[in-house]
């Protein structure tokens, strides 16, 4: 190669972006409790619909996801123009950043929270403003409101929060929304909404209705068990919803994902029964951990958070040796998905031994 050949010029903003750490895939004999997936296999009716649809995948999908958007609009009682779909809710979150934020702008979120927020913020060129969780693992909403400047374009509120599972009450969230200027977009990320059982936790869709600066993110990856198909959506007023259509990758949501999501909404009752079984397991595991002497924040999601500090890596290694793969955040803690009963029992054996 000649000496003067240079590599293509890439955007400065990409320098030093943290890599997204996907939950580790265990070997065949271990349980994967590292990605907050649904442990149940696809529902037979959903699988059949997808298999049938696969016969036509030589064709492009419906670019506007019109049938799926109509189902979502009906299910949530919102205008269909307020529904915008994408490749997982993380895809929609990235579109929201593309639509609102660039170099010189600021994006606020709690920390620790969903690890994609810093990555997609940096890709947009905007600056992350991280507001630490309180010692009780709650969003510090006063500090987040105080962090708003005239450069703030978007605020992520993860409710319940990943990885702690802690959720924000309606009173607190409404007070916060009332303090945020109306030209700043607040994104309420409700990836785990279907696992919430505490009545004081608001449904973001109720909050969005009379607030044009609020967008709600939902996903088919968790409660609906479609993580591998990549489909999520936002509910937002115009012009935010229209901006999401502008920033969508053309034909991004594939035809199998569209069919599976529609069938899943139609089979929602069965899927929500599965969620209820997982919630019961969450309660069982939380209570057992507390009996063992652990401090466990009240999770409203399908995972549990153990703040293990410097012992996190050691705990993750012990868990893996026992047959469960958890998600360690080095020096902070481990997030453990509520999985199959057998997997949860292994967790409780590991935690009991770790306490001793
Ligand atoms: C809080 C939160 N938001 C969004 C997502 C993205 O989910 P998906 O892109 O599969 O819809 C996740 C996934 O882990 C999450 O935890």
CSV table of C-alpha atoms and ligand atoms in Angstrom, one decimal:
chain,number,residue,atom,x,y,z
A,1,UNK,CA,0.0,0.0,0.0
A,2,UNK,CA,1.3,3.5,-0.8
A,3,UNK,CA,2.4,5.6,2.2
A,4,UNK,CA,-0.1,8.3,1.4
A,5,UNK,CA,-3.2,6.0,1.5
A,6,UNK,CA,-5.4,6.9,4.4
A,7,UNK,CA,-8.3,5.3,6.1
A,8,UNK,CA,-11.8,6.7,5.4
A,9,UNK,CA,-12.6,9.7,7.6
A,10,UNK,CA,-15.1,8.7,10.4
A,11,UNK,CA,-17.0,11.0,12.6
A,12,UNK,CA,-15.2,12.2,15.6
A,13,UNK,CA,-18.3,11.4,17.7
A,14,UNK,CA,-17.6,7.7,17.3
A,15,UNK,CA,-14.3,7.8,19.2
A,16,UNK,CA,-14.4,6.0,22.5
A,17,UNK,CA,-18.1,4.9,22.3
A,18,UNK,CA,-18.5,2.2,24.9
A,19,UNK,CA,-19.4,-1.2,23.3
A,20,UNK,CA,-22.9,-2.5,24.1
A,21,UNK,CA,-22.3,-5.6,26.2
A,22,UNK,CA,-24.9,-8.1,25.2
A,23,UNK,CA,-25.9,-10.6,28.0
A,24,UNK,CA,-23.5,-13.5,27.8
A,25,UNK,CA,-24.7,-16.6,26.0
A,26,UNK,CA,-24.2,-19.6,28.2
A,27,UNK,CA,-23.2,-23.1,27.0
A,28,UNK,CA,-26.1,-25.5,26.4
A,29,UNK,CA,-26.3,-26.7,30.0
A,30,UNK,CA,-26.6,-23.3,31.7
A,31,UNK,CA,-29.5,-20.9,32.1
A,32,UNK,CA,-29.3,-17.4,30.5
A,33,UNK,CA,-30.3,-14.9,33.1
A,34,UNK,CA,-28.3,-12.1,31.5
A,35,UNK,CA,-30.6,-10.3,29.0
A,36,UNK,CA,-34.0,-9.9,30.6
A,37,UNK,CA,-35.5,-12.2,28.1
A,38,UNK,CA,-38.7,-14.1,28.4
A,39,UNK,CA,-37.9,-17.7,29.3
A,40,UNK,CA,-41.0,-19.1,27.7
A,41,UNK,CA,-40.9,-20.4,24.1
A,42,UNK,CA,-43.0,-18.6,21.4
A,43,UNK,CA,-46.7,-19.2,21.6
A,44,UNK,CA,-47.8,-21.9,19.1
A,45,UNK,CA,-50.2,-19.5,17.4
A,46,UNK,CA,-47.6,-16.8,17.0
A,47,UNK,CA,-45.0,-19.3,15.7
A,48,UNK,CA,-47.5,-20.6,13.1
A,49,UNK,CA,-48.4,-17.1,11.9
A,50,UNK,CA,-44.7,-16.4,11.5
A,51,UNK,CA,-44.0,-19.6,9.7
A,52,UNK,CA,-46.8,-18.9,7.3
A,53,UNK,CA,-45.5,-15.4,6.7
A,54,UNK,CA,-42.0,-16.7,6.0
A,55,UNK,CA,-43.3,-18.2,2.8
A,56,UNK,CA,-43.4,-14.6,1.4
A,57,UNK,CA,-40.2,-13.2,2.6
A,58,UNK,CA,-39.0,-12.6,-1.0
A,59,UNK,CA,-41.2,-9.5,-0.7
A,60,UNK,CA,-40.5,-6.3,1.2
A,61,UNK,CA,-42.5,-5.8,4.4
A,62,UNK,CA,-45.2,-3.1,4.7
A,63,UNK,CA,-42.9,-0.1,5.1
A,64,UNK,CA,-45.3,1.8,7.3
A,65,UNK,CA,-46.2,-1.2,9.5
A,66,UNK,CA,-49.8,-0.1,8.9
A,67,UNK,CA,-51.6,-3.2,10.2
A,68,UNK,CA,-49.4,-3.4,13.3
A,69,UNK,CA,-49.7,0.4,14.0
A,70,UNK,CA,-53.5,0.1,13.8
A,71,UNK,CA,-53.5,-2.8,16.3
A,72,UNK,CA,-51.3,-0.9,18.7
A,73,UNK,CA,-53.5,2.3,18.3
A,74,UNK,CA,-56.6,0.3,19.1
A,75,UNK,CA,-55.0,-1.6,22.0
A,76,UNK,CA,-53.9,1.7,23.7
A,77,UNK,CA,-56.7,3.9,22.6
A,78,UNK,CA,-54.5,6.4,20.8
A,79,UNK,CA,-54.7,7.9,17.2
A,80,UNK,CA,-52.8,5.7,14.8
A,81,UNK,CA,-50.7,8.8,13.8
A,82,UNK,CA,-49.3,8.7,17.3
A,83,UNK,CA,-47.8,5.2,16.9
A,84,UNK,CA,-44.3,4.8,15.4
A,85,UNK,CA,-42.6,1.4,15.2
A,86,UNK,CA,-38.9,0.5,14.9
A,87,UNK,CA,-36.3,-2.2,15.2
A,88,UNK,CA,-36.8,-2.8,18.9
A,89,UNK,CA,-37.4,0.0,21.3
A,90,UNK,CA,-33.7,0.7,21.2
A,91,UNK,CA,-34.1,1.4,17.5
A,92,UNK,CA,-36.9,3.8,18.2
A,93,UNK,CA,-34.8,5.4,21.0
A,94,UNK,CA,-32.0,6.0,18.5
A,95,UNK,CA,-34.5,7.6,16.1
A,96,UNK,CA,-35.7,9.9,18.9
A,97,UNK,CA,-32.1,11.1,19.3
A,98,UNK,CA,-31.6,11.5,15.6
A,99,UNK,CA,-34.8,13.6,15.5
A,100,UNK,CA,-33.9,15.8,18.5
A,101,UNK,CA,-30.2,15.9,19.3
A,102,UNK,CA,-26.9,16.6,17.8
A,103,UNK,CA,-23.5,18.3,18.6
A,104,UNK,CA,-23.9,20.9,21.3
A,105,UNK,CA,-27.1,19.4,22.6
A,106,UNK,CA,-27.5,17.6,25.9
A,107,UNK,CA,-29.3,14.4,26.8
A,108,UNK,CA,-30.1,13.7,30.5
A,109,UNK,CA,-30.6,10.3,32.0
A,110,UNK,CA,-30.2,8.6,35.4
A,111,UNK,CA,-27.1,6.5,35.9
A,112,UNK,CA,-26.9,3.6,36.2
A,113,UNK,CA,-29.7,3.0,33.7
A,114,UNK,CA,-30.1,1.2,30.3
A,115,UNK,CA,-26.7,0.9,28.9
A,116,UNK,CA,-27.7,1.8,25.4
A,117,UNK,CA,-28.5,5.4,26.4
A,118,UNK,CA,-24.8,6.6,26.5
A,119,UNK,CA,-24.0,4.8,23.3
A,120,UNK,CA,-26.9,6.1,21.2
A,121,UNK,CA,-26.4,9.6,22.7
A,122,UNK,CA,-22.8,9.7,21.7
A,123,UNK,CA,-23.5,8.4,18.2
A,124,UNK,CA,-25.9,11.3,17.8
A,125,UNK,CA,-23.1,13.7,18.6
A,126,UNK,CA,-24.9,15.1,21.7
A,127,UNK,CA,-23.5,15.2,25.2
A,128,UNK,CA,-24.7,12.8,27.9
A,129,UNK,CA,-25.6,14.3,31.3
A,130,UNK,CA,-25.8,11.5,33.8
A,131,UNK,CA,-27.6,12.0,37.1
A,132,UNK,CA,-26.6,9.4,39.7
A,133,UNK,CA,-29.4,7.3,41.2
A,134,UNK,CA,-30.1,7.9,44.9
A,135,UNK,CA,-28.5,5.5,47.4
A,136,UNK,CA,-31.9,3.8,47.5
A,137,UNK,CA,-31.6,3.2,43.7
A,138,UNK,CA,-34.3,5.7,42.8
A,139,UNK,CA,-34.1,8.2,39.9
A,140,UNK,CA,-33.1,11.5,41.5
A,141,UNK,CA,-35.8,13.5,39.7
A,142,UNK,CA,-35.1,16.8,41.5
A,143,UNK,CA,-31.5,16.6,40.3
A,144,UNK,CA,-32.6,15.6,36.8
A,145,UNK,CA,-34.9,18.6,36.6
A,146,UNK,CA,-32.1,20.9,38.0
A,147,UNK,CA,-29.8,19.5,35.3
A,148,UNK,CA,-32.0,20.9,32.5
A,149,UNK,CA,-30.3,23.7,30.6
A,150,UNK,CA,-31.2,25.6,27.4
A,151,UNK,CA,-29.1,22.9,25.6
A,152,UNK,CA,-31.2,20.0,26.8
A,153,UNK,CA,-33.1,18.3,24.0
A,154,UNK,CA,-34.1,14.9,25.4
A,155,UNK,CA,-34.5,13.2,28.9
A,156,UNK,CA,-34.8,9.5,29.3
A,157,UNK,CA,-36.8,8.3,32.2
A,158,UNK,CA,-36.5,4.5,32.5
A,159,UNK,CA,-39.5,3.2,34.4
A,160,UNK,CA,-38.9,0.6,35.8
A,161,UNK,CA,-35.2,1.2,35.7
A,162,UNK,CA,-32.8,-1.2,34.1
A,163,UNK,CA,-30.8,-2.6,35.9
A,164,UNK,CA,-32.2,-1.9,39.3
A,165,UNK,CA,-35.9,-2.7,38.7
A,166,UNK,CA,-37.0,0.3,40.8
A,167,UNK,CA,-40.0,2.3,39.5
A,168,UNK,CA,-41.1,5.9,39.8
A,169,UNK,CA,-44.4,6.7,41.4
A,170,UNK,CA,-47.1,8.8,39.6
A,171,UNK,CA,-46.8,11.7,42.1
A,172,UNK,CA,-43.1,12.0,41.6
A,173,UNK,CA,-43.2,11.6,37.8
A,174,UNK,CA,-46.0,14.1,37.4
A,175,UNK,CA,-44.1,16.6,39.5
A,176,UNK,CA,-41.0,16.1,37.4
A,177,UNK,CA,-42.9,16.4,34.1
A,178,UNK,CA,-44.4,19.7,35.3
A,179,UNK,CA,-40.9,21.1,35.9
A,180,UNK,CA,-39.5,20.2,32.5
A,181,UNK,CA,-39.8,22.9,29.8
A,182,UNK,CA,-42.4,22.0,27.1
A,183,UNK,CA,-39.7,22.1,24.4
A,184,UNK,CA,-37.7,19.3,25.9
A,185,UNK,CA,-38.7,15.8,24.9
A,186,UNK,CA,-39.2,13.4,27.9
A,187,UNK,CA,-39.0,9.7,26.8
A,188,UNK,CA,-40.6,7.4,29.3
A,189,UNK,CA,-39.0,4.0,28.6
A,190,UNK,CA,-41.4,1.3,29.7
A,191,UNK,CA,-39.7,-1.8,28.3
A,192,UNK,CA,-40.9,-3.7,31.4
A,193,UNK,CA,-44.3,-2.1,31.9
A,194,UNK,CA,-46.2,-5.5,31.8
A,195,UNK,CA,-44.4,-6.6,34.9
A,196,UNK,CA,-45.4,-3.6,37.1
A,197,UNK,CA,-47.7,-4.6,39.9
A,198,UNK,CA,-47.5,-1.5,42.2
A,199,UNK,CA,-50.6,0.6,41.6
A,200,UNK,CA,-48.7,3.8,42.4
A,201,UNK,CA,-46.6,3.5,39.3
A,202,UNK,CA,-48.1,5.4,36.4
A,203,UNK,CA,-48.8,4.1,32.9
A,204,UNK,CA,-46.8,6.4,30.6
A,205,UNK,CA,-49.6,6.2,28.0
A,206,UNK,CA,-51.9,8.0,30.5
A,207,UNK,CA,-49.3,10.7,31.1
A,208,UNK,CA,-48.5,11.3,27.4
A,209,UNK,CA,-52.1,12.1,26.5
A,210,UNK,CA,-52.1,15.8,27.5
A,211,UNK,CA,-48.4,16.3,27.3
A,212,UNK,CA,-47.1,16.9,23.8
A,213,UNK,CA,-43.4,16.7,25.0
A,214,UNK,CA,-43.8,13.2,26.4
A,215,UNK,CA,-43.1,10.0,24.3
A,216,UNK,CA,-43.6,6.5,25.6
A,217,UNK,CA,-41.4,3.6,24.5
A,218,UNK,CA,-42.7,0.0,24.6
A,219,UNK,CA,-41.3,-3.2,23.3
A,220,UNK,CA,-42.4,-6.6,22.1
A,221,UNK,CA,-39.1,-8.1,23.3
A,222,UNK,CA,-39.8,-8.7,27.0
A,223,UNK,CA,-43.4,-9.6,28.0
A,224,UNK,CA,-44.4,-10.6,24.5
A,225,UNK,CA,-41.3,-12.8,24.0
A,226,UNK,CA,-40.2,-11.5,20.6
A,227,UNK,CA,-36.7,-10.4,21.5
A,228,UNK,CA,-35.2,-12.2,18.5
A,229,UNK,CA,-37.5,-10.5,16.0
A,230,UNK,CA,-36.7,-6.9,16.9
A,231,UNK,CA,-39.8,-4.8,17.1
A,232,UNK,CA,-40.7,-2.0,19.4
A,233,UNK,CA,-42.7,1.3,19.2
A,234,UNK,CA,-43.3,4.7,20.6
A,235,UNK,CA,-46.5,6.5,21.3
A,236,UNK,CA,-46.0,10.2,20.9
A,237,UNK,CA,-47.8,13.3,19.7
A,238,UNK,CA,-47.1,15.1,16.4
A,239,UNK,CA,-44.6,16.4,15.5
A,240,UNK,CA,-42.5,13.8,17.4
A,241,UNK,CA,-44.3,10.8,15.9
A,242,UNK,CA,-43.9,12.3,12.4
A,243,UNK,CA,-40.2,12.8,13.1
A,244,UNK,CA,-39.9,9.2,14.0
A,245,UNK,CA,-41.3,8.2,10.6
A,246,UNK,CA,-38.8,10.5,9.0
A,247,UNK,CA,-35.9,8.9,10.8
A,248,UNK,CA,-37.0,5.3,10.4
A,249,UNK,CA,-34.8,3.0,8.4
A,250,UNK,CA,-36.9,2.2,5.3
A,251,UNK,CA,-38.4,-1.3,5.7
A,252,UNK,CA,-36.6,-1.6,9.1
A,253,UNK,CA,-39.3,-3.7,10.8
A,254,UNK,CA,-39.3,-7.0,8.9
A,255,UNK,CA,-42.4,-8.9,7.9
A,256,UNK,CA,-42.0,-11.7,10.4
A,257,UNK,CA,-41.7,-9.3,13.2
A,258,UNK,CA,-44.8,-7.4,12.1
A,259,UNK,CA,-46.9,-10.6,11.9
A,260,UNK,CA,-45.6,-11.9,15.2
A,261,UNK,CA,-46.3,-8.6,17.0
A,262,UNK,CA,-49.9,-8.5,15.7
A,263,UNK,CA,-50.5,-12.1,16.7
A,264,UNK,CA,-49.0,-11.4,20.1
A,265,UNK,CA,-51.3,-8.5,20.7
A,266,UNK,CA,-54.2,-10.7,19.8
A,267,UNK,CA,-52.9,-13.4,22.2
A,268,UNK,CA,-52.1,-10.9,24.9
A,269,UNK,CA,-54.2,-12.6,27.6
A,270,UNK,CA,-52.1,-15.8,27.4
A,271,UNK,CA,-48.8,-13.8,27.3
A,272,UNK,CA,-49.8,-11.7,30.3
A,273,UNK,CA,-50.6,-14.9,32.2
A,274,UNK,CA,-47.0,-15.9,31.6
A,275,UNK,CA,-45.9,-12.5,32.9
A,276,UNK,CA,-47.9,-13.1,36.0
A,277,UNK,CA,-46.1,-16.4,36.6
A,278,UNK,CA,-42.8,-14.5,36.3
A,279,UNK,CA,-44.0,-11.8,38.7
A,280,UNK,CA,-44.8,-14.5,41.2
A,281,UNK,CA,-41.4,-15.9,40.8
A,282,UNK,CA,-40.0,-12.4,41.3
A,283,UNK,CA,-41.8,-12.2,44.6
A,284,UNK,CA,-40.6,-15.7,45.7
A,285,UNK,CA,-37.0,-14.9,44.8
A,286,UNK,CA,-37.0,-11.5,46.3
A,287,UNK,CA,-38.5,-12.8,49.6
A,288,UNK,CA,-36.0,-15.7,49.7
A,289,UNK,CA,-33.1,-13.3,49.1
A,290,UNK,CA,-34.2,-11.0,51.9
A,291,UNK,CA,-34.6,-14.0,54.2
A,292,UNK,CA,-31.0,-14.8,53.4
A,293,UNK,CA,-30.1,-11.3,54.5
A,294,UNK,CA,-29.6,-9.6,51.1
A,295,UNK,CA,-30.7,-6.0,50.5
A,296,UNK,CA,-32.9,-6.3,47.4
A,297,UNK,CA,-34.5,-3.2,45.9
A,298,UNK,CA,-38.2,-3.6,45.1
A,299,UNK,CA,-38.2,-4.7,41.4
A,300,UNK,CA,-41.1,-4.0,39.2
A,301,UNK,CA,-39.5,-5.6,36.2
A,302,UNK,CA,-38.5,-9.2,35.2
A,303,UNK,CA,-35.1,-9.0,36.9
A,304,UNK,CA,-33.5,-8.4,40.3
A,305,UNK,CA,-30.5,-6.2,41.2
A,306,UNK,CA,-27.9,-7.1,43.8
A,307,UNK,CA,-25.5,-4.3,44.6
A,308,UNK,CA,-22.4,-6.4,45.2
A,309,UNK,CA,-19.7,-3.7,44.6
A,310,UNK,CA,-16.2,-5.1,44.4
A,311,UNK,CA,-17.5,-8.7,44.7
A,312,UNK,CA,-19.6,-8.5,41.5
A,313,UNK,CA,-17.2,-10.4,39.3
A,314,UNK,CA,-16.6,-13.1,41.9
A,315,UNK,CA,-20.4,-13.5,42.3
A,316,UNK,CA,-20.9,-13.8,38.5
A,317,UNK,CA,-18.2,-16.4,38.2
A,318,UNK,CA,-19.7,-18.5,41.0
A,319,UNK,CA,-23.1,-18.2,39.4
A,320,UNK,CA,-21.8,-19.4,36.1
A,321,UNK,CA,-20.0,-22.3,37.7
A,322,UNK,CA,-23.4,-23.3,39.2
A,323,UNK,CA,-25.2,-23.1,35.9
A,324,UNK,CA,-26.7,-19.6,35.6
A,325,UNK,CA,-25.3,-16.7,33.6
A,326,UNK,CA,-26.1,-13.3,35.2
A,327,UNK,CA,-25.2,-9.8,34.0
A,328,UNK,CA,-22.4,-8.3,36.0
A,329,UNK,CA,-21.6,-4.5,36.0
A,330,UNK,CA,-18.1,-4.6,37.3
A,331,UNK,CA,-17.6,-2.9,40.6
A,332,UNK,CA,-21.4,-2.1,40.9
A,333,UNK,CA,-23.6,-5.1,41.0
A,334,UNK,CA,-25.3,-8.0,39.2
A,335,UNK,CA,-28.6,-7.9,37.3
A,336,UNK,CA,-30.3,-11.3,37.3
A,337,UNK,CA,-33.3,-12.0,35.1
A,338,UNK,CA,-36.2,-13.9,36.7
A,339,UNK,CA,-36.2,-17.1,34.6
A,340,UNK,CA,-37.3,-20.7,34.8
A,341,UNK,CA,-38.1,-22.0,38.3
A,342,UNK,CA,-35.1,-24.3,38.2
A,343,UNK,CA,-32.8,-21.4,37.2
A,344,UNK,CA,-34.2,-19.2,40.0
A,345,UNK,CA,-33.6,-22.1,42.5
A,346,UNK,CA,-29.9,-22.3,41.4
A,347,UNK,CA,-29.7,-18.5,42.0
A,348,UNK,CA,-30.9,-18.9,45.5
A,349,UNK,CA,-28.4,-21.7,46.2
A,350,UNK,CA,-25.6,-19.5,44.9
A,351,UNK,CA,-26.7,-16.5,46.9
A,352,UNK,CA,-27.0,-18.6,50.1
A,353,UNK,CA,-23.5,-19.9,49.7
A,354,UNK,CA,-22.1,-16.4,48.8
A,355,UNK,CA,-23.6,-15.0,52.0
A,356,UNK,CA,-21.7,-17.5,54.2
B,1,LIG,C1,-35.0,-0.1,29.5
B,1,LIG,C2,-34.9,-0.7,28.2
B,1,LIG,N1,-35.3,-0.1,27.1
B,1,LIG,C3,-35.2,-0.6,25.9
B,1,LIG,C4,-34.7,-1.9,25.7
B,1,LIG,C5,-34.5,-2.4,24.3
B,1,LIG,O1,-35.3,-3.4,24.1
B,1,LIG,P1,-35.6,-3.8,22.6
B,1,LIG,O2,-34.7,-3.0,21.7
B,1,LIG,O3,-35.4,-5.2,22.5
B,1,LIG,O4,-37.1,-3.4,22.4
B,1,LIG,C6,-34.2,-2.6,26.8
B,1,LIG,C7,-33.6,-3.9,26.6
B,1,LIG,O5,-33.0,-4.5,27.4
B,1,LIG,C8,-34.3,-2.0,28.1
B,1,LIG,O6,-33.9,-2.6,29.2
